[in-house]
GROMACS .gro file of C-alpha atoms in nm:
model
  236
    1UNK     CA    1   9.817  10.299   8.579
    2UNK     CA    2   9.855  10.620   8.372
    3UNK     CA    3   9.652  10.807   8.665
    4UNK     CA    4   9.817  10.644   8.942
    5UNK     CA    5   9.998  10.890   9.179
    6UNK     CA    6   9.858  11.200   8.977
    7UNK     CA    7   9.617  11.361   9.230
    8UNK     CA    8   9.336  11.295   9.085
    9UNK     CA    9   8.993  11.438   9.211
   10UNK     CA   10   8.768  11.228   9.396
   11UNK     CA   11   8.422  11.225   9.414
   12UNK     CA   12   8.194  11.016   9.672
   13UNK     CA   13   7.927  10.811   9.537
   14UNK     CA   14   7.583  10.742   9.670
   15UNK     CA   15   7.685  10.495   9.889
   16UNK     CA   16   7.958  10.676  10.076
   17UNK     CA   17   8.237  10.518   9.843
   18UNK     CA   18   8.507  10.706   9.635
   19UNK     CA   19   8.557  10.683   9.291
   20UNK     CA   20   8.762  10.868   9.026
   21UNK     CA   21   8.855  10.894   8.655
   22UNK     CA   22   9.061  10.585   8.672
   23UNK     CA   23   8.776  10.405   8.783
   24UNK     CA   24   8.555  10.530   8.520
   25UNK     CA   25   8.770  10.531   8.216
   26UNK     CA   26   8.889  10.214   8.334
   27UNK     CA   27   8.494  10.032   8.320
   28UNK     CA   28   8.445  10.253   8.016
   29UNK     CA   29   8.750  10.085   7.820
   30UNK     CA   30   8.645   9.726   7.908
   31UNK     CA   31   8.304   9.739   7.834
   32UNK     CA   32   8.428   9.887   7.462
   33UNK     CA   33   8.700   9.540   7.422
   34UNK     CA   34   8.399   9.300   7.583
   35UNK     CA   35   8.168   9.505   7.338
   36UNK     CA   36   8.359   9.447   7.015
   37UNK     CA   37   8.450   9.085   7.101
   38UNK     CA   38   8.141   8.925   7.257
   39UNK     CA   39   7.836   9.204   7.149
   40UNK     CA   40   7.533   8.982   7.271
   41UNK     CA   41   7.716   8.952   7.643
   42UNK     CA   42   7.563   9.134   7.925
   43UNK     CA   43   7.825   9.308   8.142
   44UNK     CA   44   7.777   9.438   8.509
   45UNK     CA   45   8.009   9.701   8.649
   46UNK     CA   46   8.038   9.870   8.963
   47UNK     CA   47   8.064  10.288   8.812
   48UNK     CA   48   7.805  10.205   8.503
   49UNK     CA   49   7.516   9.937   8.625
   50UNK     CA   50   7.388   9.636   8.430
   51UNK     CA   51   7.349   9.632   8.025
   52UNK     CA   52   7.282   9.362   7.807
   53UNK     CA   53   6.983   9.075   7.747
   54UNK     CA   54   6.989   8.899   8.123
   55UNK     CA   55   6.923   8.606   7.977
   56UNK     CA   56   7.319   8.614   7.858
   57UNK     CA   57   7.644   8.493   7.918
   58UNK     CA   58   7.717   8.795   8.135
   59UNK     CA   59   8.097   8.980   8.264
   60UNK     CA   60   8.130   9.147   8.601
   61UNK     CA   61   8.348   9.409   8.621
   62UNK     CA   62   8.540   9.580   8.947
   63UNK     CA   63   8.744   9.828   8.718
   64UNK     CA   64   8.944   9.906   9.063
   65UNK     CA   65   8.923   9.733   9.387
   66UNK     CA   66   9.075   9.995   9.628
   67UNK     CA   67   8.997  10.325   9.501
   68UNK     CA   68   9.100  10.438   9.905
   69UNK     CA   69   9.438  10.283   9.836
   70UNK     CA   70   9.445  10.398   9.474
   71UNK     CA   71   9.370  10.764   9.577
   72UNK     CA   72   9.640  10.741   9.859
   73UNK     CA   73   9.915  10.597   9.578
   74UNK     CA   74   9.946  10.244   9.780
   75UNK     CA   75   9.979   9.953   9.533
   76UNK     CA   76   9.772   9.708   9.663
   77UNK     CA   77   9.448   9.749   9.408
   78UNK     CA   78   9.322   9.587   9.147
   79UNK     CA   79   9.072   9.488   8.842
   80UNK     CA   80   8.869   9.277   8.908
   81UNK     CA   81   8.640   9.056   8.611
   82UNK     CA   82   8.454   8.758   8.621
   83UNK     CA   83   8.289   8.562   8.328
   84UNK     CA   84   7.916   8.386   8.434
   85UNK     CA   85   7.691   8.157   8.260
   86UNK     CA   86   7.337   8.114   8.378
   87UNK     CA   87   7.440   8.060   8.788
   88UNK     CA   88   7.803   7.972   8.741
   89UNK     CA   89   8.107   8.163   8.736
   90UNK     CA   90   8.320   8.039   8.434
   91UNK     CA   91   8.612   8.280   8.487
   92UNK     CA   92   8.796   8.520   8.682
   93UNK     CA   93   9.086   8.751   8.710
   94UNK     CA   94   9.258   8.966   8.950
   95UNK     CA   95   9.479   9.169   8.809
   96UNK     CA   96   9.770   9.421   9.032
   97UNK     CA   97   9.923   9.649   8.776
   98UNK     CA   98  10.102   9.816   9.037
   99UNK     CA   99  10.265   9.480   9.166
  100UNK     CA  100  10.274   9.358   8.815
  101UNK     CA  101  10.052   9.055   8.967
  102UNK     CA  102   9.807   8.865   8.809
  103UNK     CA  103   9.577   8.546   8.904
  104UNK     CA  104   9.316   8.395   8.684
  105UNK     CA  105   9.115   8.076   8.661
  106UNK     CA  106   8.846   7.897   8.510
  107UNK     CA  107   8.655   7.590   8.641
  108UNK     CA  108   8.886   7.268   8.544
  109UNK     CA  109   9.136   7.465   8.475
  110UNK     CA  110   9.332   7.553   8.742
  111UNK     CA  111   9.455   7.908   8.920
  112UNK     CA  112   9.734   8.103   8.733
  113UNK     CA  113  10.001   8.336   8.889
  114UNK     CA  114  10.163   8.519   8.612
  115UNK     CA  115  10.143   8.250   8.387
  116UNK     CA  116  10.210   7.940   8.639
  117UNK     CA  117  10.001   7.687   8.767
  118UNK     CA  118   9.909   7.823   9.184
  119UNK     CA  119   9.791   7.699   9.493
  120UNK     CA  120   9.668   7.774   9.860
  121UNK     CA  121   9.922   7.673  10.124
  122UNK     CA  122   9.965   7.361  10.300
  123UNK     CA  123   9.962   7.536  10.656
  124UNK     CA  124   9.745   7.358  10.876
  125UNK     CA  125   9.828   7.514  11.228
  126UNK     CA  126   9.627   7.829  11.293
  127UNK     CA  127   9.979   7.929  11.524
  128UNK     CA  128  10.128   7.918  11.166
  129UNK     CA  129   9.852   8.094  11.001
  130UNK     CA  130   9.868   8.448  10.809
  131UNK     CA  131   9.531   8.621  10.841
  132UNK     CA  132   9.401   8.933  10.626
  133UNK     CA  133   9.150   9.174  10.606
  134UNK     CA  134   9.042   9.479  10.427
  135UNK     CA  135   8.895   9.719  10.748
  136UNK     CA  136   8.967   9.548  11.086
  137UNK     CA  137   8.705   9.793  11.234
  138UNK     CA  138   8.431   9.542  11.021
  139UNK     CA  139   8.246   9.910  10.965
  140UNK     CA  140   7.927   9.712  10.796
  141UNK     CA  141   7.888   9.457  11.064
  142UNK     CA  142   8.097   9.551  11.388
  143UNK     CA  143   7.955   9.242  11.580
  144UNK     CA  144   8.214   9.049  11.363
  145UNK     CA  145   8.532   9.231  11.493
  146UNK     CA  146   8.556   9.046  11.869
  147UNK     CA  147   8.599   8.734  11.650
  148UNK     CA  148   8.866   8.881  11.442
  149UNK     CA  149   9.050   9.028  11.707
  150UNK     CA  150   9.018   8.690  11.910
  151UNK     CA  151   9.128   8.492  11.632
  152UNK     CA  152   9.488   8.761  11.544
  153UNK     CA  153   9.576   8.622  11.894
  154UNK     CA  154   9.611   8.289  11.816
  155UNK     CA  155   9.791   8.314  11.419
  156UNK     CA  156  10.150   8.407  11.367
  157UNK     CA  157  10.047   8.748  11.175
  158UNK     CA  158   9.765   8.940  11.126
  159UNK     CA  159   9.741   9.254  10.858
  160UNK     CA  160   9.493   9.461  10.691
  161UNK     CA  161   9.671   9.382  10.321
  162UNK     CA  162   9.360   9.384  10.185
  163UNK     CA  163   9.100   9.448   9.910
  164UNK     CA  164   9.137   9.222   9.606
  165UNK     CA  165   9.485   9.187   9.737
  166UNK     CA  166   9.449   9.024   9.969
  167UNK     CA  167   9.256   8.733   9.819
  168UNK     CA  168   9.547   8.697   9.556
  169UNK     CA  169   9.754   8.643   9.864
  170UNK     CA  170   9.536   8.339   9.945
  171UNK     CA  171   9.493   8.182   9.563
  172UNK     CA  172   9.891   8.187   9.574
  173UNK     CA  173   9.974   8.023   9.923
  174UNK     CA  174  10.137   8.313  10.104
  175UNK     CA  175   9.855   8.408  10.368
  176UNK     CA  176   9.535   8.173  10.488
  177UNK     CA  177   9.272   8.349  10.517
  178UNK     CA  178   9.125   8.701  10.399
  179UNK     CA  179   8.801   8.834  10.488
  180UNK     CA  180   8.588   9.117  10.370
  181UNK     CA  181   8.263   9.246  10.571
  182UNK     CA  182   8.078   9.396  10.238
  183UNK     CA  183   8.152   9.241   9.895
  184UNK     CA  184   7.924   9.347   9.589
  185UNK     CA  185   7.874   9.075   9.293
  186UNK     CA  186   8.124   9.185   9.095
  187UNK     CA  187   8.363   9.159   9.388
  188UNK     CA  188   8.281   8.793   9.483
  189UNK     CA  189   8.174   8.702   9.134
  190UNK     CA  190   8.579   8.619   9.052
  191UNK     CA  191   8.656   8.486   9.378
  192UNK     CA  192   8.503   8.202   9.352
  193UNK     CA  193   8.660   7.993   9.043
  194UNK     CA  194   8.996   8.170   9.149
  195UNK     CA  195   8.986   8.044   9.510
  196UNK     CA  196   8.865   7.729   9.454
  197UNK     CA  197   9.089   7.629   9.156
  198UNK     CA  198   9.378   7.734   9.390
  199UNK     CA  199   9.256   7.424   9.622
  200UNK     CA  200   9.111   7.662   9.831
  201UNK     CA  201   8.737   7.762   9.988
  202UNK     CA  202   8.569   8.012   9.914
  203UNK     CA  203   8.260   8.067  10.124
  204UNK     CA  204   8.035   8.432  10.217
  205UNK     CA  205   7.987   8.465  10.638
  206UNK     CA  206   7.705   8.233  10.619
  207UNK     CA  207   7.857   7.950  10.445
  208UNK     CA  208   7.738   7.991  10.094
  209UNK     CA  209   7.908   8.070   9.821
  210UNK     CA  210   7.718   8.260   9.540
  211UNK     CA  211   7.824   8.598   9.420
  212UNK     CA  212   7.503   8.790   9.558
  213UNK     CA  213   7.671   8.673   9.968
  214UNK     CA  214   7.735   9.069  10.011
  215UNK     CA  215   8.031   8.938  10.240
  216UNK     CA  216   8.356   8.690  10.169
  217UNK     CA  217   8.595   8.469  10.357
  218UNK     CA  218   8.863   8.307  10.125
  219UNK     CA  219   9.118   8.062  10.279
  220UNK     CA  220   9.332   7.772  10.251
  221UNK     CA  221   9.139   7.370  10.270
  222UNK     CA  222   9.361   7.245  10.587
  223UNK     CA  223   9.229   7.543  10.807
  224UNK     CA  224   8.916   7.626  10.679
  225UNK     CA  225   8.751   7.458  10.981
  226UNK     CA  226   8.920   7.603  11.243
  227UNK     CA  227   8.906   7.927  11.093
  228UNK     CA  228   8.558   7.948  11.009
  229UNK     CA  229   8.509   7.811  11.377
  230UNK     CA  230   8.734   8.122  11.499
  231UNK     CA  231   8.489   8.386  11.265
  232UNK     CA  232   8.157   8.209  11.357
  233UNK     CA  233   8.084   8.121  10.968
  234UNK     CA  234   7.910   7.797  10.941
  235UNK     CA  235   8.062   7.552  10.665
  236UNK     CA  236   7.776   7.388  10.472
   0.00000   0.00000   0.00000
């Protein structure tokens, strides 16, 4: 937060993708508290790579979701972090300083809004339906964006509140559905325990659900079918 809406530089990464000073110091400072508290973990981050004994209990770390919103001072970013063991995700967090939001959950345990129990909405009529997504344009796979745009026609609103936002919209029952063409591990990694401990699903555009999908579509249980039907995602 201390370098939100102070102009700071950005640079553009080998992939095309900003990223700033926040994003660095903020990686930098939670590898140090993972590092002093759990030494034998293995963290992955998105600025500074892999580190540790694979073989580990391992943290994935998304130090800011949004840098484009960041850099533009809208508040809809986040952290992300995610806790795995061996194939399963144990933990995550989303965490909006700029909302003052947080979700977290772990498997059995339920999904947290600041610090009460949350859930996915009961809608079950797509006409009812909120629907979300981070670039409408689907830049990484355009093929997708005829669905999309088919689907906002039948849903009572459609917006582009997205990035990790979004999904904390879902976990919390106040949209039903967010999508994202390109997710990276550390993106999806959290998704999964927070989604699905909100009574949710949690699936990539292929109908599986492990962190290395490289694409996410997070809704509510009563119109995941339809919705997935809508998006041409197969529900296995």
């Amino acid at each position: 937060m201390r370098f939100f809406k102070q102009g700071v530089d950005v640079e553009t990464k080998g992939d095309g993708s900003p990223v700033t000073v926040a994003d660095k110091t903020a990686e930098h400072e939670a590898r140090a508290w993972i590092a002093a508290r759990f030494p034998g973990d293995a963290v992955l981050g998105e600025e500074y790579g892999f580190s540790g004994d694979a073989r580990q209990r391992r943290w994935l770390i998304d130090p800011i979701d949004g840098t484009k919103t960041f850099v533009r001072g809208v508040p809809l970013w986040g952290t992300m972090i995610a806790v795995a063991q061996d194939d399963l995700v144990i933990a995550g967090a989303i965490y909006c300083p700029a909302v003052g939001e947080i979700v977290s959950a772990a498997v059995g345990c339920g999904c947290w809004w600041n610090g009460a129990r949350c859930q996915v909405s009961s809608v079950a009529t797509l006409a009812d339906a909120t629907i979300l997504v981070t670039d409408a344009r689907f830049p990484y796979h355009p093929h997708r964006a005829a669905n999309w745009h088919a689907l906002g026609g039948q849903v009572a609103v459609s917006r582009t509140w997205g990035d990790c936002y979004g999904y904390v919209q879902v976990a919390t029952g106040r949209a039903e559905l967010m999508v994202d063409d390109r997710l990276s591990p550390w993106d999806a990694a959290s998704l999964i325990p927070i989604i699905r401990e909100a009574g949710g699903v949690y699936t990539d555009w292929r109908g599986g659900s492990d962190i290395d999908g490289g694409d996410g579509v997070a809704s509510n249980a009563l119109l995941s079918t339809p919705l997935r039907d809508a998006l041409g995602v197969p529900e296995r």
